[in-house]
Coordinates of C-alpha atoms and ligand atoms in Angstrom, one line a residue:
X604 CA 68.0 88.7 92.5
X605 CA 71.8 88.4 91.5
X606 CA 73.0 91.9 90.4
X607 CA 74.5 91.6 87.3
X608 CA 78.5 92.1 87.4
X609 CA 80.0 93.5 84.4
X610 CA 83.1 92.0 83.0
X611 CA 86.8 92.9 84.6
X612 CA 88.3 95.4 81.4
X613 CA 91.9 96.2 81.9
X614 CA 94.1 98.4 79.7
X615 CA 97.6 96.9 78.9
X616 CA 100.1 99.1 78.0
X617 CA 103.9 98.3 77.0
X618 CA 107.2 100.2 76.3
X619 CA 107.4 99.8 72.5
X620 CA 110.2 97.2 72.0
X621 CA 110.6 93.2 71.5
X622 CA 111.2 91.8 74.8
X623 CA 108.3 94.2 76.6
X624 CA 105.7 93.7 73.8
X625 CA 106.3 90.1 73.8
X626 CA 105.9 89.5 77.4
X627 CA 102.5 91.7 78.0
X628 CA 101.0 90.1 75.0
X629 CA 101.5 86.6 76.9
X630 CA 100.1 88.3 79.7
X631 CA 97.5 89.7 77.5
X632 CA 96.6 86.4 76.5
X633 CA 96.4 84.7 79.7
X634 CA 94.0 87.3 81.1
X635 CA 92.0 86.8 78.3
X636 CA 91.6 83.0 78.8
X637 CA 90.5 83.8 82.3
X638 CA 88.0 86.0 81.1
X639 CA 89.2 89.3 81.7
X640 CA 88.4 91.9 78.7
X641 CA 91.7 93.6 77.6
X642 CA 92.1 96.6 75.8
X643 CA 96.0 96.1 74.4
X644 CA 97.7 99.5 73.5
X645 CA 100.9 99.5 70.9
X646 CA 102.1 102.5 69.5
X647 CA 101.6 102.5 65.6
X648 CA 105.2 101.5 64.9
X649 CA 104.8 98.2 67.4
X650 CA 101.7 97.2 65.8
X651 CA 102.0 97.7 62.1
X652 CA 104.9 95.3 62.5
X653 CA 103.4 92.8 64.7
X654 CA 100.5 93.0 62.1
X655 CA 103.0 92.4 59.3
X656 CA 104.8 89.4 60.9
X657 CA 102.2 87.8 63.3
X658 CA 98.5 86.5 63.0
X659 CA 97.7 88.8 66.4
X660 CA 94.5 90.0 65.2
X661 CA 93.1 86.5 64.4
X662 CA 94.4 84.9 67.4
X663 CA 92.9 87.4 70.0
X664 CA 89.8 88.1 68.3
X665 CA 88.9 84.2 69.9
X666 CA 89.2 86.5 73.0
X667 CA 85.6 87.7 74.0
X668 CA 86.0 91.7 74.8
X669 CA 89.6 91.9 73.6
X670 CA 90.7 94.7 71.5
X671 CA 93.9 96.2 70.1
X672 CA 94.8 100.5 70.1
X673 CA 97.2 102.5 69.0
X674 CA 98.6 105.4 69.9
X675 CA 101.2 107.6 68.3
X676 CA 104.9 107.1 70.1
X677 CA 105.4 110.9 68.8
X678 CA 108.4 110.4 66.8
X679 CA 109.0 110.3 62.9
X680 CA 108.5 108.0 60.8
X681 CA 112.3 107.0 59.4
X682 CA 113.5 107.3 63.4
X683 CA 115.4 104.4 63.8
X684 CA 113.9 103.7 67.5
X685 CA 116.9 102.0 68.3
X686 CA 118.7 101.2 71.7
X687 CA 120.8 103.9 71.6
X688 CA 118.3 106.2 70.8
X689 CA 116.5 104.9 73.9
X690 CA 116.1 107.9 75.9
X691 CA 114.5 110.0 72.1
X692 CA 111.5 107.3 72.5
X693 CA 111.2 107.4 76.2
X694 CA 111.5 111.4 75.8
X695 CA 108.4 111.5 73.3
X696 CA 106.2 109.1 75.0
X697 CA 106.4 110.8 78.3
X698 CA 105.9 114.0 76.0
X699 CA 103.8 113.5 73.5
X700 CA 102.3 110.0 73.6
X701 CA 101.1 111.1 77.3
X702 CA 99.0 113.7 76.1
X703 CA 97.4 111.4 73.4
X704 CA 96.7 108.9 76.4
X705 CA 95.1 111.3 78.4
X706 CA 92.7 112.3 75.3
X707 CA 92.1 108.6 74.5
X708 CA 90.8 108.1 78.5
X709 CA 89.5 111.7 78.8
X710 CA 86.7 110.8 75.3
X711 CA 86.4 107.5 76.6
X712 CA 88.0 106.1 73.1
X713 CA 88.9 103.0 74.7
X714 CA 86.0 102.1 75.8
X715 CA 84.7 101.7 72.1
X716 CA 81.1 100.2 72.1
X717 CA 78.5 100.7 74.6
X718 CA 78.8 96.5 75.1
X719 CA 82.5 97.1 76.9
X720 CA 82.7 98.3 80.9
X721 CA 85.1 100.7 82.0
X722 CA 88.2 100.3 82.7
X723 CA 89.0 98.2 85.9
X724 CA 92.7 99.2 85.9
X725 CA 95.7 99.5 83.8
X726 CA 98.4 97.5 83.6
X727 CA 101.3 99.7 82.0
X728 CA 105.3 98.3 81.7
X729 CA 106.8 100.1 84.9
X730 CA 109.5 101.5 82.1
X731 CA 106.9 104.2 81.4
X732 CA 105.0 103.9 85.1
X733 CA 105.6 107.4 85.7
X734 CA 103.7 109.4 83.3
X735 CA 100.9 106.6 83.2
X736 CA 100.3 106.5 87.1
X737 CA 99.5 110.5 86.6
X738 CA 97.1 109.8 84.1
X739 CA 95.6 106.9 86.0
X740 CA 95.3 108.8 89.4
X741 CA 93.7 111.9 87.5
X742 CA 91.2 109.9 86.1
X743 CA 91.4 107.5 89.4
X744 CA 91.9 104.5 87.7
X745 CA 94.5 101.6 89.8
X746 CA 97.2 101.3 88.5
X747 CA 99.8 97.8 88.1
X748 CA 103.5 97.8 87.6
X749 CA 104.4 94.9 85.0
X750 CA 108.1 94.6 84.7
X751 CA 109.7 92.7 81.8
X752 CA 113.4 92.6 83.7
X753 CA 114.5 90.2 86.2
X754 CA 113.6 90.6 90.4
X755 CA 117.3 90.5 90.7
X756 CA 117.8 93.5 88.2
X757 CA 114.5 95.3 89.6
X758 CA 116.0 95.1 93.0
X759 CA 119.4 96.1 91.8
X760 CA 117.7 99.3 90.3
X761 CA 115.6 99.7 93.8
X762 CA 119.0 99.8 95.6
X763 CA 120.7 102.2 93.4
X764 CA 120.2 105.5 96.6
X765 CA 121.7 103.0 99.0
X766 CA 124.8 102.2 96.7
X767 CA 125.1 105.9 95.8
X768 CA 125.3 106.6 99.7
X769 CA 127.7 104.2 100.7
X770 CA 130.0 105.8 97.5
X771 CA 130.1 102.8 95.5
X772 CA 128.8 104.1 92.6
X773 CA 129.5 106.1 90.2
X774 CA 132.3 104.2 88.6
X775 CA 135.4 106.6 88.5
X776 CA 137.1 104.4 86.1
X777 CA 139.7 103.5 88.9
X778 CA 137.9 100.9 90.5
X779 CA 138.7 96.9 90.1
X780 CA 136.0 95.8 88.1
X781 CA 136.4 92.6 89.9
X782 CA 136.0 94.1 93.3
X783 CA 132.3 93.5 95.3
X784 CA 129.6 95.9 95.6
X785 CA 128.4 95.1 98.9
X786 CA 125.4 97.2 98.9
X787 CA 122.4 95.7 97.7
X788 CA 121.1 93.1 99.8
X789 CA 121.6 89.1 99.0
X790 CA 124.0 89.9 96.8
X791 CA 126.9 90.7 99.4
X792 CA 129.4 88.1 98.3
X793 CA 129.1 87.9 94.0
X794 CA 128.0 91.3 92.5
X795 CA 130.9 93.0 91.1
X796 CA 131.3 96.4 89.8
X797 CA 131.1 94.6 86.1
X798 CA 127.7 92.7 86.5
X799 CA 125.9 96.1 88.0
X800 CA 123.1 97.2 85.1
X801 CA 124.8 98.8 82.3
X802 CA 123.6 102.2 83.4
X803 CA 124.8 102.0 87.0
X804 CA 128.1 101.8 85.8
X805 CA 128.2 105.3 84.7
X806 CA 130.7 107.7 86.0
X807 CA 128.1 110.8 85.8
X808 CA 125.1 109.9 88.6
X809 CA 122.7 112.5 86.5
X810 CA 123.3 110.4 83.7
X811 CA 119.9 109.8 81.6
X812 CA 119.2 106.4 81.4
X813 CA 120.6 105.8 85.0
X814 CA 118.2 108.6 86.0
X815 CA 115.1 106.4 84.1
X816 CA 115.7 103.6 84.8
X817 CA 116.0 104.5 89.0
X818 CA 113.5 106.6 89.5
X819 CA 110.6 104.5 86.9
X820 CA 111.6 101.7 89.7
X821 CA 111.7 103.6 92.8
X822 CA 108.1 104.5 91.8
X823 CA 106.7 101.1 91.8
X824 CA 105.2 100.9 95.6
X825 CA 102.6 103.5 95.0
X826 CA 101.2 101.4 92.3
X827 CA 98.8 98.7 93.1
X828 CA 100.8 95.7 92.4
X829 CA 103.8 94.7 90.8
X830 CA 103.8 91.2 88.3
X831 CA 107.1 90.4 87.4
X832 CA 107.8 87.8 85.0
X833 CA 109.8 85.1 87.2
X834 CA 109.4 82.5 89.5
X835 CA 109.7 81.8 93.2
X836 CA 112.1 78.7 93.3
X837 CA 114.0 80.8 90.7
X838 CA 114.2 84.4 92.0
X839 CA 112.8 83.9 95.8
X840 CA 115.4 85.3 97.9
X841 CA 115.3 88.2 95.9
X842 CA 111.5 88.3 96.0
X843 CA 111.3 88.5 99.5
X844 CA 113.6 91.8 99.8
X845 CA 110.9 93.1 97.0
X846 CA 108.1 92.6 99.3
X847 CA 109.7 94.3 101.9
X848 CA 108.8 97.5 99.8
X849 CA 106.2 96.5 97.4
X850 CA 102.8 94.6 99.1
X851 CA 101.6 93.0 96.4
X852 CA 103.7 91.2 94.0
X853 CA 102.5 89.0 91.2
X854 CA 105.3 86.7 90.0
X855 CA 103.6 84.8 87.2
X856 CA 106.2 83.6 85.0
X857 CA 108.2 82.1 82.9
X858 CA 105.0 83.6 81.0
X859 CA 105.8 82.0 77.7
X860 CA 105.5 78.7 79.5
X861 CA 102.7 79.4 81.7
X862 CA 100.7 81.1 78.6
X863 CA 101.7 77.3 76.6
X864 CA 100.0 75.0 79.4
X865 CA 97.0 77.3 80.2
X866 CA 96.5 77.2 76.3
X867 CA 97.0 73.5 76.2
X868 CA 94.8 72.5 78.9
X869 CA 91.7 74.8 77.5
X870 CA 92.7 73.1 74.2
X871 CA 93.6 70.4 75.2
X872 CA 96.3 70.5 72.5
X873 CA 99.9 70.4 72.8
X874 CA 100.7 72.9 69.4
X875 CA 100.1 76.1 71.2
X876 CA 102.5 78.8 69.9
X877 CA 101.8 82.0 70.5
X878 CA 104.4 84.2 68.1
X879 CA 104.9 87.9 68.7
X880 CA 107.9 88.5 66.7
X881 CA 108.6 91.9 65.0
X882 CA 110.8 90.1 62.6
X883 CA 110.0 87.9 59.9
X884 CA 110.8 84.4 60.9
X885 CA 112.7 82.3 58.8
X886 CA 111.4 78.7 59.8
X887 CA 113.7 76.7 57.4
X888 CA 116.6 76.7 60.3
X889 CA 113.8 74.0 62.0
X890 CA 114.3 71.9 58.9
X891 CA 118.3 71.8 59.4
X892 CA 117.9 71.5 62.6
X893 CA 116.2 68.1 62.2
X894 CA 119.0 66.9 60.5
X895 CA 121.5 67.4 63.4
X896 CA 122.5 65.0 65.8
X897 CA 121.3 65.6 69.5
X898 CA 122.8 68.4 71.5
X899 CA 124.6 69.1 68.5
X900 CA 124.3 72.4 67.6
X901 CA 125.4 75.6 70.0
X902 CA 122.3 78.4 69.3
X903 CA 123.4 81.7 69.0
X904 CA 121.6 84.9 69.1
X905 CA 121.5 88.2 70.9
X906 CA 118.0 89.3 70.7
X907 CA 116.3 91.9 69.4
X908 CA 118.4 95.9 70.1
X909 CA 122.0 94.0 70.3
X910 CA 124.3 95.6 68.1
X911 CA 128.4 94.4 67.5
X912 CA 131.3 96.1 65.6
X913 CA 132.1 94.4 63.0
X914 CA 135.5 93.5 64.8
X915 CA 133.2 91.2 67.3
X916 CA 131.8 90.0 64.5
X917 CA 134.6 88.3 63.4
X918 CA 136.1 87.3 66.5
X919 CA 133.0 85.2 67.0
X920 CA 132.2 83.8 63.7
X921 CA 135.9 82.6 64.0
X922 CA 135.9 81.5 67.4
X923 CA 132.7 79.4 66.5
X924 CA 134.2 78.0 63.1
X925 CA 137.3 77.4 65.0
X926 CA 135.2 75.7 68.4
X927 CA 134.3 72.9 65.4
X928 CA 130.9 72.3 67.1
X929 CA 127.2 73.0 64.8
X930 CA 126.0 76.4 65.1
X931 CA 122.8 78.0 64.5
X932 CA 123.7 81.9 64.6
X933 CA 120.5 84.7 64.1
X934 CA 122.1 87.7 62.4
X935 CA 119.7 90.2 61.9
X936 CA 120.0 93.2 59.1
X937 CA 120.7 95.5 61.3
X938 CA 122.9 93.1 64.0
X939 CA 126.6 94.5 62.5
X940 CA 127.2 97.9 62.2
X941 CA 129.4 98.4 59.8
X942 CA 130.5 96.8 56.6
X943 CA 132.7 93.8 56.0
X944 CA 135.3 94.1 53.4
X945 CA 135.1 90.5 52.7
X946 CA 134.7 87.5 54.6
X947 CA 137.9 84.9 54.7
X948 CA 137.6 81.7 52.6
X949 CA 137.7 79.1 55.9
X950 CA 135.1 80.8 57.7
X951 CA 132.8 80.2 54.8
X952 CA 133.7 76.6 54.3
X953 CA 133.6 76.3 58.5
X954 CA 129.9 77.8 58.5
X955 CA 129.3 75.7 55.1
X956 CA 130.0 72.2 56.3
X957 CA 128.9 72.9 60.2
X958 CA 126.8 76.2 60.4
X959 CA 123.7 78.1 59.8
X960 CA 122.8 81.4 59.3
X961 CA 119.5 83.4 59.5
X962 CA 118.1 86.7 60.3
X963 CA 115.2 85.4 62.9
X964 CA 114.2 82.6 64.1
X965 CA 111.1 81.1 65.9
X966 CA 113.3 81.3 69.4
X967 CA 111.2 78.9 71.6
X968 CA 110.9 76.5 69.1
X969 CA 114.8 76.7 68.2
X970 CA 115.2 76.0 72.2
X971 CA 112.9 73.4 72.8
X972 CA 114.3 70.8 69.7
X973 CA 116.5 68.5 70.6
X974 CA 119.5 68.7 68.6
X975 CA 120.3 72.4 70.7
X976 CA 122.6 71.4 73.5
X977 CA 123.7 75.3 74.2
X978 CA 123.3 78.6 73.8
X979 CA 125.2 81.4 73.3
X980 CA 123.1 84.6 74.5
X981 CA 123.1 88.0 75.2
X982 CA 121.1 87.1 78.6
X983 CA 117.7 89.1 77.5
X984 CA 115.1 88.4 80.6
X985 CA 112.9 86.3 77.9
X986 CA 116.1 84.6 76.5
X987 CA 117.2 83.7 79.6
X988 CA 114.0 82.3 80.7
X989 CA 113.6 80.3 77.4
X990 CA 117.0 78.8 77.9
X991 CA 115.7 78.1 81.5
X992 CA 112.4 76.4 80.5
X993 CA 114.2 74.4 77.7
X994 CA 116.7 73.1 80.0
X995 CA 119.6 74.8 77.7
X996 CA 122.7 75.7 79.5
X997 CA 124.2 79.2 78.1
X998 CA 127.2 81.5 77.7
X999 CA 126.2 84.9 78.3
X1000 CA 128.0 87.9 76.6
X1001 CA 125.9 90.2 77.8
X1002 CA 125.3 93.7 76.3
X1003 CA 123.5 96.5 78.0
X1004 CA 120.7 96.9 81.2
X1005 CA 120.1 94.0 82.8
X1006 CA 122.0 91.7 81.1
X1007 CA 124.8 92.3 83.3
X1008 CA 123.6 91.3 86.3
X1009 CA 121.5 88.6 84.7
X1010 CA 124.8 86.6 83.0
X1011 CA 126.0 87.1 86.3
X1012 CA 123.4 84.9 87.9
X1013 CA 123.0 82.5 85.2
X1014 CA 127.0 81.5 86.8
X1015 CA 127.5 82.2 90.1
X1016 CA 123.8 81.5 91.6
X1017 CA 121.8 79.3 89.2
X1018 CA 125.0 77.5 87.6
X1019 CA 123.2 77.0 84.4
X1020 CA 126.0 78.4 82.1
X1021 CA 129.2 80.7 82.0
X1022 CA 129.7 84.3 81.7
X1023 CA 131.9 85.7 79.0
X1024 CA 131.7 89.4 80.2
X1025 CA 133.2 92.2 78.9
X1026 CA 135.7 89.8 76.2
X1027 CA 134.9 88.9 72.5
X1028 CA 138.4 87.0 71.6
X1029 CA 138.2 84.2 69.4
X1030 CA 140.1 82.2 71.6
X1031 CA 137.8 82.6 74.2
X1032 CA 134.8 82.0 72.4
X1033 CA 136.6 78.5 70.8
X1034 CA 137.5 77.7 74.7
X1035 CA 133.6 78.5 76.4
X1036 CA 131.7 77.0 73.4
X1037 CA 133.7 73.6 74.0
X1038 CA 133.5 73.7 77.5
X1039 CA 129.7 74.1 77.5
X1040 CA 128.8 71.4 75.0
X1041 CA 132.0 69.0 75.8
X1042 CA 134.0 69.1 78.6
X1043 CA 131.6 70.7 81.4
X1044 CA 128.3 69.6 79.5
X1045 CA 127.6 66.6 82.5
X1046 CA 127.7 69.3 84.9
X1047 CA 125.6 71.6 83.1
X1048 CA 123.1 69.2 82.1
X1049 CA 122.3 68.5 86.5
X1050 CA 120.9 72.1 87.0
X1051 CA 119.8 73.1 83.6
X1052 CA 117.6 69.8 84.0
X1053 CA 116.8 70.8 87.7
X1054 CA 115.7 74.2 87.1
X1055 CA 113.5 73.4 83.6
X1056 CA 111.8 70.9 85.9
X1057 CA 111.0 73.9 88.6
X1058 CA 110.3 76.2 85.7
X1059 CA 107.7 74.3 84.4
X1060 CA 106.6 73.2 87.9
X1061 CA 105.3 76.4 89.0
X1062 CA 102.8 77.1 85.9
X1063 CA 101.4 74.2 86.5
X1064 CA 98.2 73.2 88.5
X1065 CA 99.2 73.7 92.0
X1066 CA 102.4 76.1 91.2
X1067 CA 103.6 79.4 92.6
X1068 CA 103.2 81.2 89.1
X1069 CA 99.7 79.1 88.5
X1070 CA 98.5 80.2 92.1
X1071 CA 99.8 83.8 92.1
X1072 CA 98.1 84.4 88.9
X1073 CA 95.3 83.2 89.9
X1074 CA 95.5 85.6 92.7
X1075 CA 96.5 88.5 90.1
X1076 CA 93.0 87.7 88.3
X1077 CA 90.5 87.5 92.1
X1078 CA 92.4 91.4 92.5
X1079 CA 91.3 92.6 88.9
X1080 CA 87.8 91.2 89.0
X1081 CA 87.8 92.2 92.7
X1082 CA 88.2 95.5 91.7
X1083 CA 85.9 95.7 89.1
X1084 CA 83.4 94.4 91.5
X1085 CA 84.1 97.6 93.5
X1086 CA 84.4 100.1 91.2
X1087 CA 80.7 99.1 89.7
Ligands
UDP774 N1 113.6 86.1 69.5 C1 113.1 85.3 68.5 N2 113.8 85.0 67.4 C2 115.1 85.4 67.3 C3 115.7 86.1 68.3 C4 114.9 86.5 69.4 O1 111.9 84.9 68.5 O2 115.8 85.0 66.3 C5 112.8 86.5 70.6 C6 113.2 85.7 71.8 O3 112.5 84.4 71.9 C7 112.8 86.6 73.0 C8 112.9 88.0 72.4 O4 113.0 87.8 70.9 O5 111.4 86.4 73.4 C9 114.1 88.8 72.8 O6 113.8 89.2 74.1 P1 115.0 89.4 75.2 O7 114.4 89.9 76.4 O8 115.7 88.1 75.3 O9 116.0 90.4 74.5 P2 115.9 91.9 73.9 O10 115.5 91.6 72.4 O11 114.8 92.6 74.6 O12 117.2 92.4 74.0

């Protein structure tokens, strides 16, 4: 007789914020479909807004053996949890939410019901890897790395002992920003100081969020595996360094996509959308979208932590009035800090007769019609990969992390858009916005078009993201098999 098998159960655990949520829910989900029960973990904050804006609960309660948690992120109600008040939230969860995790493992809360196995493993955002994989080996549970960044940017971090030994970093505030870093393999001939991650350019090497971000990476070979949200044709070169360090790595993305034809052939519908937004989405930009011309409009947005001075503010709200192209522009509440004294009469009438404005928008969707021909980004790893997917050629004006280094190879190595760096000038914003939907648009068009195609070609059957997940799924049921 057959000995019964119980169910794969896997805890997933992200770094409270947009981007990271977002991409471990799709993972969430595509576990699910392959029937793997998931026990999702948000911290109160996460979930009480995903609750508000989303239908999450109804959506994965189709999953058999899927269930949400949450767990205190140890800070006060009215604190902002902001970017800059990044290393405050990873502070208290390696603190105090650690603790809380241990008790929820240690009383066997997440198991919940008698009908749900133990845990086969946990899958926990490498951000907060650390403190988890203690947890996990006390309680000897495996541990994966997921990491929301790109490989180029996880490899970057990986590298950072090597650049520090040849003297390259930290930035003195001398250097050439322009001159090459020559230190982190297959980079050699285009990383400049300027397009490191944000933190590496610090002139103080014990600097906090330099010290995070480098050591939570230099961690991830003890863990299991690593599943990085990218895809070979995209990030292979890279991968392949990776590997050299990490055995067993998972690249399974662009998830969004991969999540949207997994969906579609169970369904066998084509109106899957899986929204994970902490925002409340204003949907009426898709009706003013359909009333604009094809490749019309430019797109602009800078996710979900961006922040700009007021100052910038202008400079690109002229320099996009003053480009004379459509635009549709996401300013959230909390995008300008500071207040305007007034806003001039022609940038109205500009925004009036060509623009619109709103404070979130459903971002895939926004990609994916036809009337957007660019985008104007603040290269976010799930921004950048929607623009990728949807075949939509960007300017980056990248802001903090991996940005940097993610504008950089959206231009010099993928060629699917230009890098704006470091400037917010009106006259430069008027210049790039008509380069990308006028003058250089032909040449644009060739490899945003080629890489979408790629994109799309490995999530589906018979693709390096399709296969290597599959591959992700024989490991966790694998190791439940084991463990029972
Ligand atoms: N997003 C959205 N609507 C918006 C702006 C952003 O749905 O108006 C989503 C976008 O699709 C992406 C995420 O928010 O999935 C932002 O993640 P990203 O990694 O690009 O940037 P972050 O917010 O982490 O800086």
């Amino acid at each position: 007789m057959e000995q019964y098998c119980p169910p794969a159960h896997v805890l997933i655990f992200p770094f409270p914020a947009q981007g990271h949520v977002n991409s471990m829910l799709k993972l969430a989900e595509l576990l699910g479909l392959a029937g793997v029960h998931i026990t999702f973990l948000n911290t109160d904050f996460i979930h009480e807004r995903l609750v508000r804006y989303t239908d999450i609960e109804t959506r994965f309660s189709c999953y058999p053996g899927f269930q949400f948690k949450t767990i205190s992120d140890g800070l006060s109600a009215d604190h902002p949890r902001s970017l800059i008040k990044f290393i405050e939230v990873y502070d208290s969860l390696n603190s105090k939410t650690k603790l809380l995790l241990r008790e929820m493992l240690a009383s066997n809360q997440l198991i919940g019901s008698n009908t749900r196995p133990c845990l086969t493993c946990i899958i926990v955002d490498g951000l907060i890897g650390g403190f988890t994989s203690d947890i996990a080996n006390e309680f000897r549970i495996p541990i994966i790395y997921f990491r929301t960044i790109s490989a180029c940017c996880f490899w970057a971090y990986f590298s950072v002992p090597k650049i520090i030994e040849a003297g390259e970093i930290p930035v003195t505030g001398n250097e050439d920003m322009d001159c090459l870093i020559t230190t982190v393999p297959s980079m050699e001939s285009f990383l400049r100081y300027r397009d490191l991650p944000s933190f590496c350019q610090a002139n103080d090497l014990n600097h906090c969020n330099l010290h995070v971000f480098v050591t939570e990476t230099q961690q991830s070979p003890q863990a299991h595996a690593l599943i990085l949200n990218t895809f070979e044709d995209l990030e292979g070169p890279i991968l392949s360094h990776i590997r050299t360090h990490c055995s067993k790595v998972y690249t399974i993305g662009p998830l969004h996509t991969h999540l949207k034809f997994r969906l579609e052939a169970k369904t066998s519908s084509s109106q899957s959308q899986s929204s994970n937004n902490l925002f409340e989405v204003d949907k009426s930009c898709m009706t003013w979208l359909d009333a604009q011309p094809l490749k019309s409009v430019i797109y602009v947005s800078f996710g979900s932590i961006t922040t700009i001075t007021k100052d910038e503010h202008m400079e690109f709200w002229f320099g996009l009035v003053n480009s004379k192209q459509r635009f549709l522009w996401v300013i959230r509440s909390d995008l300008v800090v500071g207040e305007h004294n007034g806003v001039p009469e022609e940038l109205m009438k500009g925004t009036k007769e060509r623009g619109y404005i709103v404070s979130w928008t459903p971002q895939e969707e926004v990609l994916a019609h036809h009337a957007i021909g660019g985008f104007l980004t603040h290269s976010g790893w799930n921004s950048t990969l929607e623009s990728i997917v949807a075949g939509v050629p960007m300017i980056c004006w990248p802001f903090i992390g991996d940005q940097q280094l993610n504008s950089r190879f959206v231009s010099e190595v993928w060629k699917l858009g230009l890098d704006m760096k470091g400037v917010c000038d009106r006259f430069i914003v008027e210049k790039m916005v008509n380069y990308l939907m006028g003058e250089r648009r032909e040449e644009f068009m060739k490899s945003t078009n080629l890489m979408a195609r790629l994109a799309r070609k490995s999530v589906s059957e018979g693709g390096s993201s399709y296969y290597s997940l599959d591959c992700l799924v024989k490991d966790i049921k694998l190791m439940s098999m084991e463990a029972d």
